[in-house]
Coordinates of C-alpha atoms in Angstrom, one line a residue:
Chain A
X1 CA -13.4 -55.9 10.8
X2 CA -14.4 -59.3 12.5
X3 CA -16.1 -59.5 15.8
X4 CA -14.4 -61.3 18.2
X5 CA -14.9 -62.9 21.6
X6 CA -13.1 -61.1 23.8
X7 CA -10.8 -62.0 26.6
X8 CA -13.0 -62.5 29.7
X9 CA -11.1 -60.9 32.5
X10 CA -13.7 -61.4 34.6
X11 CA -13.0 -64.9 34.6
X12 CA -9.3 -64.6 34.7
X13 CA -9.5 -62.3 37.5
X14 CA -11.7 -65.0 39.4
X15 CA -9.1 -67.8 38.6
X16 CA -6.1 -65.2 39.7
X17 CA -7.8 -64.6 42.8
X18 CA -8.4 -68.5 43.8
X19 CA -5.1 -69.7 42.7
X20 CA -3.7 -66.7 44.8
X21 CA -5.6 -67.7 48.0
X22 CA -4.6 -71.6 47.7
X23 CA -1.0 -70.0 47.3
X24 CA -1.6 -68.0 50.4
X25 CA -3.2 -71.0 52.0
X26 CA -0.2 -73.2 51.1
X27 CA 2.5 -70.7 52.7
X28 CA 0.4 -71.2 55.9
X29 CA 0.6 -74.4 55.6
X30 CA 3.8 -74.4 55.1
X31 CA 5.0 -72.3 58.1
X32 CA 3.1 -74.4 60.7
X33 CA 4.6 -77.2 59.3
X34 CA 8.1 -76.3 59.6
X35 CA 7.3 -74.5 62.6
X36 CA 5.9 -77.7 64.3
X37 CA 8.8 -79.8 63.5
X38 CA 11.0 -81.8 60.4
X39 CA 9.3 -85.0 60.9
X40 CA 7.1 -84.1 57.9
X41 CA 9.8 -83.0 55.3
X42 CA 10.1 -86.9 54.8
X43 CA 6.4 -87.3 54.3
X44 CA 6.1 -84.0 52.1
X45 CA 9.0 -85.7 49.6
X46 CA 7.2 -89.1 50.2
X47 CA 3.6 -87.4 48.6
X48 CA 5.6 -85.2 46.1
X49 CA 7.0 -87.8 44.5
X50 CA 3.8 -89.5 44.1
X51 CA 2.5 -86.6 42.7
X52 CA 5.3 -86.5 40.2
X53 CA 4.7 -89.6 39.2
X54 CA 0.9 -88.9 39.2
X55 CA 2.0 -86.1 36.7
X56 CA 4.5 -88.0 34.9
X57 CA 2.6 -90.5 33.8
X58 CA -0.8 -89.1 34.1
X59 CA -2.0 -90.3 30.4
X60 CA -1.1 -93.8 31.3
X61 CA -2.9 -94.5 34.6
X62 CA -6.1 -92.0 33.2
X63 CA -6.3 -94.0 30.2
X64 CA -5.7 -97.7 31.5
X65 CA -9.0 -96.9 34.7
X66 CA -11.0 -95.6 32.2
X67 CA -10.4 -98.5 29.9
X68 CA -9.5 -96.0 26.9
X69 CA -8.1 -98.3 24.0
X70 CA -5.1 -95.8 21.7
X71 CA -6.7 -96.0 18.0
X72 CA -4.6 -95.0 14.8
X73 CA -5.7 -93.0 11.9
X74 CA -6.8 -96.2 10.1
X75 CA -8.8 -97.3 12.6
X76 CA -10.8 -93.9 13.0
X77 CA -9.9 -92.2 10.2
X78 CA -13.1 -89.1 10.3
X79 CA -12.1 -88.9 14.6
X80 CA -8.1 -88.3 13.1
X81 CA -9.5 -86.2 10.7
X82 CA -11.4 -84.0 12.7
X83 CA -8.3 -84.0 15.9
X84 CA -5.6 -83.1 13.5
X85 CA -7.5 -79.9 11.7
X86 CA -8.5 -78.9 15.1
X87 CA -4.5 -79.1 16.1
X88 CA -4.0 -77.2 13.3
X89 CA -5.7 -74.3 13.9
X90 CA -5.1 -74.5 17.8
X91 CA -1.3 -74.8 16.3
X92 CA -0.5 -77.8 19.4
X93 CA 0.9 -80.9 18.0
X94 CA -1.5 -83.6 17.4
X95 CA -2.4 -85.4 20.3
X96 CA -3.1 -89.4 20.3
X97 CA -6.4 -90.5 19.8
X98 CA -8.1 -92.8 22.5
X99 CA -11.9 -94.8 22.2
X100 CA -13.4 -96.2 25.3
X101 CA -16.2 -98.7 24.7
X102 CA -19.0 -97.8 26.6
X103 CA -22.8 -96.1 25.6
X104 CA -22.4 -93.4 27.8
X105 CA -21.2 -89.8 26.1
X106 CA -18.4 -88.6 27.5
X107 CA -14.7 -87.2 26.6
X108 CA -11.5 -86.6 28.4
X109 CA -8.0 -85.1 27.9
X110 CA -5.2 -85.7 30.1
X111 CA -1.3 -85.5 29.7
X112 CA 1.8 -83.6 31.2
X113 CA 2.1 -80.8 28.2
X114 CA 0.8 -80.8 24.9
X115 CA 3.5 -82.9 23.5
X116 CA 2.4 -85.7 26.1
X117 CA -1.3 -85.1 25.2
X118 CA -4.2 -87.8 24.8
X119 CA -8.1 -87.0 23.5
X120 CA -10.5 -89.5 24.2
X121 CA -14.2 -90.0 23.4
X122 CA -16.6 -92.4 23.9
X123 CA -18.3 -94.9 21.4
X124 CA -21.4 -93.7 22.7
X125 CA -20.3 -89.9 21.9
X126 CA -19.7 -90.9 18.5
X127 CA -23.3 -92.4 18.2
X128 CA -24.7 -89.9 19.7
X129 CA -23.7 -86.5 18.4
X130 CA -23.1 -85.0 14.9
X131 CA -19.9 -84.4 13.4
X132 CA -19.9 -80.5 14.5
X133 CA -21.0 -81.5 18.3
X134 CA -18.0 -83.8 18.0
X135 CA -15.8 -81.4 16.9
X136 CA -17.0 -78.8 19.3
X137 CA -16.3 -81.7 22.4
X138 CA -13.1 -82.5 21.2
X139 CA -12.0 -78.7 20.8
X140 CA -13.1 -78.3 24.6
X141 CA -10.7 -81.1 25.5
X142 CA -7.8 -79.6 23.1
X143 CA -8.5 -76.3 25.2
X144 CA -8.1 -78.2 28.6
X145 CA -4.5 -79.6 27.0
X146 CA -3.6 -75.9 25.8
X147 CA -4.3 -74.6 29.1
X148 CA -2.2 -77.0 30.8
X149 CA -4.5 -78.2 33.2
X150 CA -3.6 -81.7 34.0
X151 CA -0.5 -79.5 35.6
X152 CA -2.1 -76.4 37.0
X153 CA -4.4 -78.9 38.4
X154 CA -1.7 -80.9 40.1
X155 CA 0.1 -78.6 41.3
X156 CA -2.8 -77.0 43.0
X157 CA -3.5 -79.7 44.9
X158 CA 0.2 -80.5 46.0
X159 CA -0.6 -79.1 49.8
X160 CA -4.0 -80.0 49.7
X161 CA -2.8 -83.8 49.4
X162 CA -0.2 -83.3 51.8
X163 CA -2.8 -81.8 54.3
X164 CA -5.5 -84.7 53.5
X165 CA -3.0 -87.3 54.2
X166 CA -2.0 -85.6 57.5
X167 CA -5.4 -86.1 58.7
X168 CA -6.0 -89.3 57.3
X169 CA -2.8 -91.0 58.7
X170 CA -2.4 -89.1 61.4
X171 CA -2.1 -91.7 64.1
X172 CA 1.2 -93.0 62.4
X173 CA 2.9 -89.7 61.6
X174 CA 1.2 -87.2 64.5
X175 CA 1.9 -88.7 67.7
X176 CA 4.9 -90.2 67.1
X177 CA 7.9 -88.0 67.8
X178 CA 11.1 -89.4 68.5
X179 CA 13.3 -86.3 69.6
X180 CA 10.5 -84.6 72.0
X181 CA 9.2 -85.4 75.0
X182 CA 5.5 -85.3 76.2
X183 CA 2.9 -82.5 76.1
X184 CA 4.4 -80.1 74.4
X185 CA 5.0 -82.3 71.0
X186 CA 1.4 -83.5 71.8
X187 CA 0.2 -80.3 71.7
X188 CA 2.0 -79.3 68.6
X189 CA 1.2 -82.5 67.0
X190 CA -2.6 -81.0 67.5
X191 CA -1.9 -77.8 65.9
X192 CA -0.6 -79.6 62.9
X193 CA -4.0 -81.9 63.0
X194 CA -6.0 -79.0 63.5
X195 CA -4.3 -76.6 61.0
X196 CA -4.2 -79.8 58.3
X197 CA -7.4 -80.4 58.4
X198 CA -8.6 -76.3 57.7
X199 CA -6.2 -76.4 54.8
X200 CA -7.7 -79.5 53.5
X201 CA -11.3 -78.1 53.8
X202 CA -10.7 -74.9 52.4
X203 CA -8.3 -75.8 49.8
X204 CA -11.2 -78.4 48.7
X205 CA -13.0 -75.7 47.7
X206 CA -10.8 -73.2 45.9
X207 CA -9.8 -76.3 43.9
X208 CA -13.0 -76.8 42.8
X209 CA -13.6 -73.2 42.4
X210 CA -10.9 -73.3 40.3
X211 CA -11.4 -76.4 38.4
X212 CA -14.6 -75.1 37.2
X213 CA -13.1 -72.0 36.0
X214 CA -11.0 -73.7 33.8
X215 CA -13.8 -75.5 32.0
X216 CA -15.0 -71.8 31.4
X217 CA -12.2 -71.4 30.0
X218 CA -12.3 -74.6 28.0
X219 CA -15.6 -73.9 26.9
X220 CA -14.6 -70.5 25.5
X221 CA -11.4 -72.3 24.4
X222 CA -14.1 -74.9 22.0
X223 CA -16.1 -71.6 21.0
X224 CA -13.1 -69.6 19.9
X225 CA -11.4 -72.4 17.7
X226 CA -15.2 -73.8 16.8
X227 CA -17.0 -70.2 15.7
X228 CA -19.8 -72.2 16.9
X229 CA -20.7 -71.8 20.4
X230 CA -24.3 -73.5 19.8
X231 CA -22.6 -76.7 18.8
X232 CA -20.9 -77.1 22.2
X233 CA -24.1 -76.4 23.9
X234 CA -25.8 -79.0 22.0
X235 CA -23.3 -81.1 22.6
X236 CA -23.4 -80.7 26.2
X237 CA -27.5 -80.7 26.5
X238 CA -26.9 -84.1 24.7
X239 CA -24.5 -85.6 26.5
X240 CA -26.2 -84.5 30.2
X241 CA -29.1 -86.8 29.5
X242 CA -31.4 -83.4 28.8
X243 CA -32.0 -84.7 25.6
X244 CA -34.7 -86.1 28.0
X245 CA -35.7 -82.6 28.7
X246 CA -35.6 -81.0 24.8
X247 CA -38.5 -82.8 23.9
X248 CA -39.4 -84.5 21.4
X249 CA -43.2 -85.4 22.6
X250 CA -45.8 -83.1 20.9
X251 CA -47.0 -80.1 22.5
X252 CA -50.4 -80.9 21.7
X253 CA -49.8 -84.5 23.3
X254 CA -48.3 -83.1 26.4
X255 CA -50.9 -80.8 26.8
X256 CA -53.5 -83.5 26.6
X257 CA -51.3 -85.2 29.9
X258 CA -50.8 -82.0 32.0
X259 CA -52.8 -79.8 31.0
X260 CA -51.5 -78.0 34.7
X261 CA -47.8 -77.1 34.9
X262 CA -46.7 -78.6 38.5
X263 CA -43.6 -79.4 38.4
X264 CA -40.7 -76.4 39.1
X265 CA -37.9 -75.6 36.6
X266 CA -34.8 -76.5 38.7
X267 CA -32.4 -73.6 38.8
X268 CA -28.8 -74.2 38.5
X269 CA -28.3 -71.6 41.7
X270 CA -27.2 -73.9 44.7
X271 CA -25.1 -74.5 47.6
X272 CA -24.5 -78.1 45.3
X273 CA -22.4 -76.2 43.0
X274 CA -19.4 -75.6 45.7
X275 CA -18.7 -79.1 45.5
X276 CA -18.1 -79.9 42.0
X277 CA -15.7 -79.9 39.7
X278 CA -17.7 -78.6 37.0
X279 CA -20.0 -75.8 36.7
X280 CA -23.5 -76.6 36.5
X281 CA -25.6 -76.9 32.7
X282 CA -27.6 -73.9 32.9
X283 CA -24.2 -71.7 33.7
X284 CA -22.3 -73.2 30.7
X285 CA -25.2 -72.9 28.4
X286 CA -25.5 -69.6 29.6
X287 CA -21.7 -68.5 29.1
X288 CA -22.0 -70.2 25.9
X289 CA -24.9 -67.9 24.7
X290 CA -23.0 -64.8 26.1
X291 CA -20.1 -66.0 23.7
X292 CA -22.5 -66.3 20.8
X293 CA -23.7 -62.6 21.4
X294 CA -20.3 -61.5 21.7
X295 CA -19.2 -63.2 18.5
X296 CA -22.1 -61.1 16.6
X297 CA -20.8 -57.9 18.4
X298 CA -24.2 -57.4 20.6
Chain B
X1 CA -50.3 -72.9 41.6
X2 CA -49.8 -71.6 45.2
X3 CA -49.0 -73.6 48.3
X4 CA -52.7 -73.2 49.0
X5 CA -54.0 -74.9 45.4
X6 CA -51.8 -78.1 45.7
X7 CA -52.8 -78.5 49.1
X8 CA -56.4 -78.0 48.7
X9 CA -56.1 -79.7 45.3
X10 CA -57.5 -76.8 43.7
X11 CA -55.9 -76.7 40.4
X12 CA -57.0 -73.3 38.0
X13 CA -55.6 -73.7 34.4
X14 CA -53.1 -70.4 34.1
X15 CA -54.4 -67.9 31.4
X16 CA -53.0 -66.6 28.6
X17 CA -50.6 -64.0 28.1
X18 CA -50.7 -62.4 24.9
X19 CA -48.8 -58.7 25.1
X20 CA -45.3 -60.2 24.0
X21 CA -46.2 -61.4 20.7
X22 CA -45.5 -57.3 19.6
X23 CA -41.8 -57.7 20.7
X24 CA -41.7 -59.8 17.4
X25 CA -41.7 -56.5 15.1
X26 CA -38.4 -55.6 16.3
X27 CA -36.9 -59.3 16.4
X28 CA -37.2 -59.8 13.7
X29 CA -34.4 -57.4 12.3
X30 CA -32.0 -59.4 14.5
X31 CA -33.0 -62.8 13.2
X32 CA -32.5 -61.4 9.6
X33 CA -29.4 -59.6 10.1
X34 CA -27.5 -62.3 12.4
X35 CA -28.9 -65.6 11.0
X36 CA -30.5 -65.2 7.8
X37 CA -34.0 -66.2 8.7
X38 CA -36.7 -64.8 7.0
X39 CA -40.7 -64.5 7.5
X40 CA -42.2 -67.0 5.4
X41 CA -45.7 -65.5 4.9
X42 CA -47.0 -67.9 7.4
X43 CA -48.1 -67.6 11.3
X44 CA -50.5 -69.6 13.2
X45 CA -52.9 -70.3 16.7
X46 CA -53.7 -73.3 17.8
X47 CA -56.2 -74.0 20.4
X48 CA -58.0 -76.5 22.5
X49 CA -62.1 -76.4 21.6
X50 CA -63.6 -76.5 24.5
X51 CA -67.3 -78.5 24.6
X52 CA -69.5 -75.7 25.7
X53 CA -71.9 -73.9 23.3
X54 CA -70.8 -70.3 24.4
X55 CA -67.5 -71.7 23.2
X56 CA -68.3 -72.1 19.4
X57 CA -70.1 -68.4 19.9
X58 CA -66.4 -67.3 20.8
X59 CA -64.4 -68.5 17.9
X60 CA -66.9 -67.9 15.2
X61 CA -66.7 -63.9 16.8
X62 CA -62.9 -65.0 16.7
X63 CA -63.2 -65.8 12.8
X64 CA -65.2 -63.4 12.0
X65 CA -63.2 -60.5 13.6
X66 CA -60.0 -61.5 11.7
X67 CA -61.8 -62.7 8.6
X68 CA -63.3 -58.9 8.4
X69 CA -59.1 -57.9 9.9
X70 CA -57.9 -59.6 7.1
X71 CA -59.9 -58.7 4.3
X72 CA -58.6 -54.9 5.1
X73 CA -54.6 -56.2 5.7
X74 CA -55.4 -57.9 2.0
X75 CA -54.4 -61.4 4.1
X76 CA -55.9 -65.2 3.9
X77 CA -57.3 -66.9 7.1
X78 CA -57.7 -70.5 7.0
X79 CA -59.4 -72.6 10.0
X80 CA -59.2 -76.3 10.0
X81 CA -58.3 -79.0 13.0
X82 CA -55.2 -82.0 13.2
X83 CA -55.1 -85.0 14.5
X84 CA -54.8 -84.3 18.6
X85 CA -58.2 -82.5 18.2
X86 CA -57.1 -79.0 18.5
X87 CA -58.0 -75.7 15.7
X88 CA -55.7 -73.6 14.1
X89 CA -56.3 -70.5 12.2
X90 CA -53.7 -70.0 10.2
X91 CA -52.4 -66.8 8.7
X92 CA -51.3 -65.9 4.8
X93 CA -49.5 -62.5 4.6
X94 CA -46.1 -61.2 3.1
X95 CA -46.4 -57.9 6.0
X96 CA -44.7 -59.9 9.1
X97 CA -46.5 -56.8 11.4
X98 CA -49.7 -57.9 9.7
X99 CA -49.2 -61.7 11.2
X100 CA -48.2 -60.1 14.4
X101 CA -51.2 -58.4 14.5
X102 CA -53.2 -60.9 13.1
X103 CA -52.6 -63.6 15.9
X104 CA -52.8 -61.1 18.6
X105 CA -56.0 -60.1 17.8
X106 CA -57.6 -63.7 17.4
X107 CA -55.9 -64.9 20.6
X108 CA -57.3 -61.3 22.6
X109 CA -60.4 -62.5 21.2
X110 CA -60.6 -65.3 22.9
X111 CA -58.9 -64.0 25.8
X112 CA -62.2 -61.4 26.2
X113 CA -64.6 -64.0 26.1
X114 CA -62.8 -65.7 29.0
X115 CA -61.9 -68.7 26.9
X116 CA -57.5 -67.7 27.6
X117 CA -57.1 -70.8 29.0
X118 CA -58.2 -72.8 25.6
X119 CA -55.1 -71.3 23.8
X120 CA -51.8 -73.4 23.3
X121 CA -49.5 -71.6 21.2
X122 CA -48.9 -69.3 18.8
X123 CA -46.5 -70.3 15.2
X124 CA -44.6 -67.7 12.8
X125 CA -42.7 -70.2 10.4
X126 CA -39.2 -68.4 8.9
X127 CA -37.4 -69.6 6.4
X128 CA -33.7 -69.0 4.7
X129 CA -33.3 -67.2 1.9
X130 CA -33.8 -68.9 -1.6
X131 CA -34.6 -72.0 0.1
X132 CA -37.5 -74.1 1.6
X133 CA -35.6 -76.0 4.1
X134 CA -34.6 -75.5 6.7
X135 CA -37.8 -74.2 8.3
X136 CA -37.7 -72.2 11.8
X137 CA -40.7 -72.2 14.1
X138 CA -41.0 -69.7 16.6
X139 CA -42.7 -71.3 19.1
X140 CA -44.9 -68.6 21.4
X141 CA -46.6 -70.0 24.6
X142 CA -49.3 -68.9 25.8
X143 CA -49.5 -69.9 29.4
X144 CA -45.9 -69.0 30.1
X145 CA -45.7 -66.2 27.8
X146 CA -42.4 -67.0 25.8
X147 CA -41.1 -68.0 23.0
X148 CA -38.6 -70.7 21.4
X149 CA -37.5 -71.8 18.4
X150 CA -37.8 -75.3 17.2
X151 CA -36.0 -76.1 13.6
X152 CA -37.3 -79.8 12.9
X153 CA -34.8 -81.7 10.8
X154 CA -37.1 -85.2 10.2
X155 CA -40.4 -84.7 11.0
X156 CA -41.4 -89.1 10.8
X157 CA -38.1 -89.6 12.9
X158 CA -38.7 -86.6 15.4
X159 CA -34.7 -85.4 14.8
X160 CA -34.4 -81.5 15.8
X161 CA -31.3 -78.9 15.2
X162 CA -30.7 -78.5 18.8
X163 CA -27.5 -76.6 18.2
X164 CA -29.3 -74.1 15.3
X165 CA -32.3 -73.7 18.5
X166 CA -29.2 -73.2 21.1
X167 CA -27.7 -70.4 18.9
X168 CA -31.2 -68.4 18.5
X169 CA -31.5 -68.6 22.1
X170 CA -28.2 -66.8 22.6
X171 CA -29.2 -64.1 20.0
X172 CA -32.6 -63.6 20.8
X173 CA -32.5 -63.4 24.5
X174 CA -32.1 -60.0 24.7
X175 CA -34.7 -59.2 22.4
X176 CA -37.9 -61.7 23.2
X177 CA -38.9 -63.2 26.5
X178 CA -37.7 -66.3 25.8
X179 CA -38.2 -70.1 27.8
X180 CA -35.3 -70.6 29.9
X181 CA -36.4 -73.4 30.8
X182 CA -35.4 -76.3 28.2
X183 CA -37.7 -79.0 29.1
X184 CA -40.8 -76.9 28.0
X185 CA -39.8 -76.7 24.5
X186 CA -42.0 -78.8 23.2
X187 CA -42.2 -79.2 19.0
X188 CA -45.6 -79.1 17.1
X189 CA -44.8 -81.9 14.4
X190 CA -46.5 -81.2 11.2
X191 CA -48.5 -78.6 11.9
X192 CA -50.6 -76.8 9.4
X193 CA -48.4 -73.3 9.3

């Protein structure tokens, strides 16, 4: 009988519950637009259909800004190797392989749907890591493509566009209407400005709520096709610049320079996290060990 | 160090803790039965002389205690310095409660004759079964009063097996107090144990 990780429906409970309120958010939204007048329906197609495109070609533009260059399996044969076994097993099709030049560690996935999927890592990733913490990273991005986040992602922040460039632009769209007549389109035209810019505040921060859930979820994605939690948190101690922190200075030498501990471990715990994407280092390391416990059944 | 100390610039060096050494009886069972890790025979303390004359009183009371401790627990006692200046005792036994017990009692030692804030650390080297390398050390602080592990891979190039550390950390943490915080795991490189 193998110990397994278990499905966290504590996290899938917290990611129901945000994507529910954006939905909620976005019927508001919604209503007070339609109720305020058809002079955004235009608009509303206008941003969809840069959205589509945004989702359409999504691997394209992604790749091109971060200067991402496709390689093939002759080029980077162990990188193929390791992509293709992790397909494999994750049973996806193979996504293309990408290579950005540039020391810092990092790794990305984007693309539509798994057929439309690209990995990429960086040259200094590869220098940097060990085979396994490679293979751990680029499981965590094959995670993000099985979970379909580039279009979870998108879609989530349809309205939330929509409501951003309402504020933004709103001297040429709010004022500005042809078919009524004085203070009674002004004063809807604030109620749209007003309403626009709640939605875009709030829905900032459910989409990042929800964006970090799902690299929860992509980090339990890396541990469960991986078996090895402790290589993804390697990997990502590594790649955070810790590695300054793990030290590699002797106790007995650092002793000799502080022999009085000053300076304050900084806890992850802070108002910061609500405005990232990502969840902070000591709560992935920490969700990571939880995995590790629950993969030896304690 | 309170408010008060850094602004009156009265810095006290913290004492040592040594009550959670014990919790390493029962850890040990988990370390066996979920990684492989064995005791290797081998534990050790290392600590900072100090230049006083009442402090060479202390550790020779220190030695002697555990030389008379060991000679019962049937268990070698070696003393001799490194390169940084600092002493270790270190510990020969096959009985893991015996090294457990061992460096408690040469680390209360000290702790009695006030001389707590002289010791660094405490070292119980593991190894796998069958096989010399890798080694584990677990690391046991005594100012902060936990433990890590530190698995050195090169000892000349100063290369470590972060992710084989990481993954104790997840399976010890419910058993040892261990350091949360990562920037205080500091190796020992080459030490005698």
């Amino acid at each position: 009988m193998r110990r397994q990780i278990k499905t966290d429906k504590g996290l899938q409970a917290r990611m129901f519950l945000t994507m529910f309120l954006l939905a909620a958010l976005y019927l508001f939204f919604a209503l007070v637009l339609w109720q305020a007048g058809v002079g955004y329906t235009g608009m509303a197609v206008v941003i969809g259909g840069m959205l589509l495109a945004q989702y359409y070609f999504s691997d394209r533009m992604v790749l091109w800004s971060m200067g991402a260059r496709e390689v093939g399996p002759a080029e980077a044969p162990e990188l193929h190797a390791l992509v293709e076994r992790l397909a494999i097993l994750a049973d996806v099709p193979k996504p293309r392989v990408a290579i950005v030049r540039t020391p810092v560690p990092n790794a990305f996935a984007t693309g539509r749907s798994p057929a439309h999927a690209v990995v990429a890592v960086t040259t200094g990733l590869l220098e940097r890591l060990d085979p396994p913490e490679v293979e751990a990273v680029l499981a965590h991005e094959l995670s993000h493509i099985r979970h379909r986040d580039v279009a979870v992602m998108t879609l989530a922040s349809f309205f939330a566009t929509v409501a951003s460039f309402l504020v933004q632009h709103f001297y040429y769209w709010g004022w500005g209407y042809g078919d009524r007549e004085g203070r009674e389109g002004r004063g809807a035209a604030a109620v749209v400005y007003l309403v626009s810019l709640v939605v875009w505040i709030i829905s900032y921060f459910l989409i990042n709520a929800l964006s970090r859930y799902r690299e929860f979820a992509a980090d339990r994605g890396s541990a469960l096709l991986t078996g090895a939690p402790g290589q993804l948190a390697s990997a990502l101690v590594k790649i955070s610049g810790v590695m300054q922190r793990i030290p590699t200075r002797d106790l007995r030498q650092a002793e000799a320079l502080n022999a009085f501990f000053i300076v304050p471990a900084l806890r992850g715990e802070s108002l910061m996290e609500l405005f990232s994407t990502h969840p902070s280092l000591e709560r992935r390391l920490e969700y990571l060990r939880r995995l590790e416990r629950e993969m030896e059944g304690r | 160090m309170g408010l008060w100390d850094v602004l009156l610039g009265r810095s006290r060096v913290p004492s040592a803790r040594t009550e959670p050494l014990f919790t390493l009886s029962t850890a040990r069972l988990t370390l066996e039965a979920m990684s492989g890790w064995i005791p290797a025979g081998r534990a050790g303390l290392v600590l900072r002389p100090a230049e006083d004359s009442a402090f060479a009183a202390a550790a020779q009371e220190a030695r002697d205690l555990v030389g008379l401790a060991s000679q019962e627990l049937g268990s070698r006692v070696q003393v001799e310095g490194d390169e940084y200046g600092y002493t270790w005792f270190v510990f020969h036994d096959r009985d893991w409660e015996d090294l457990v017990a061992l460096t408690h009692m040469a680390g209360q030692t000290l702790v009695e004759q006030g001389y707590g804030d002289r010791l660094l650390a405490a070292v119980f080297r593991l190894e796998q079964r069958e096989t010399t390398t890798p080694v584990l050390y677990l690391i046991f602080n005594y100012k902060r009063g936990s433990f890590y592990p530190f698995i050195p891979v090169d000892h000349k190039g100063k290369e470590r097996d972060t992710a084989g550390e990481m993954r104790l950390f997840a399976l010890l943490e419910k058993e040892l107090p261990l350091e949360k915080d990562l920037s205080r795991w500091y190796p020992l490189w080459n030490n005698p144990v």
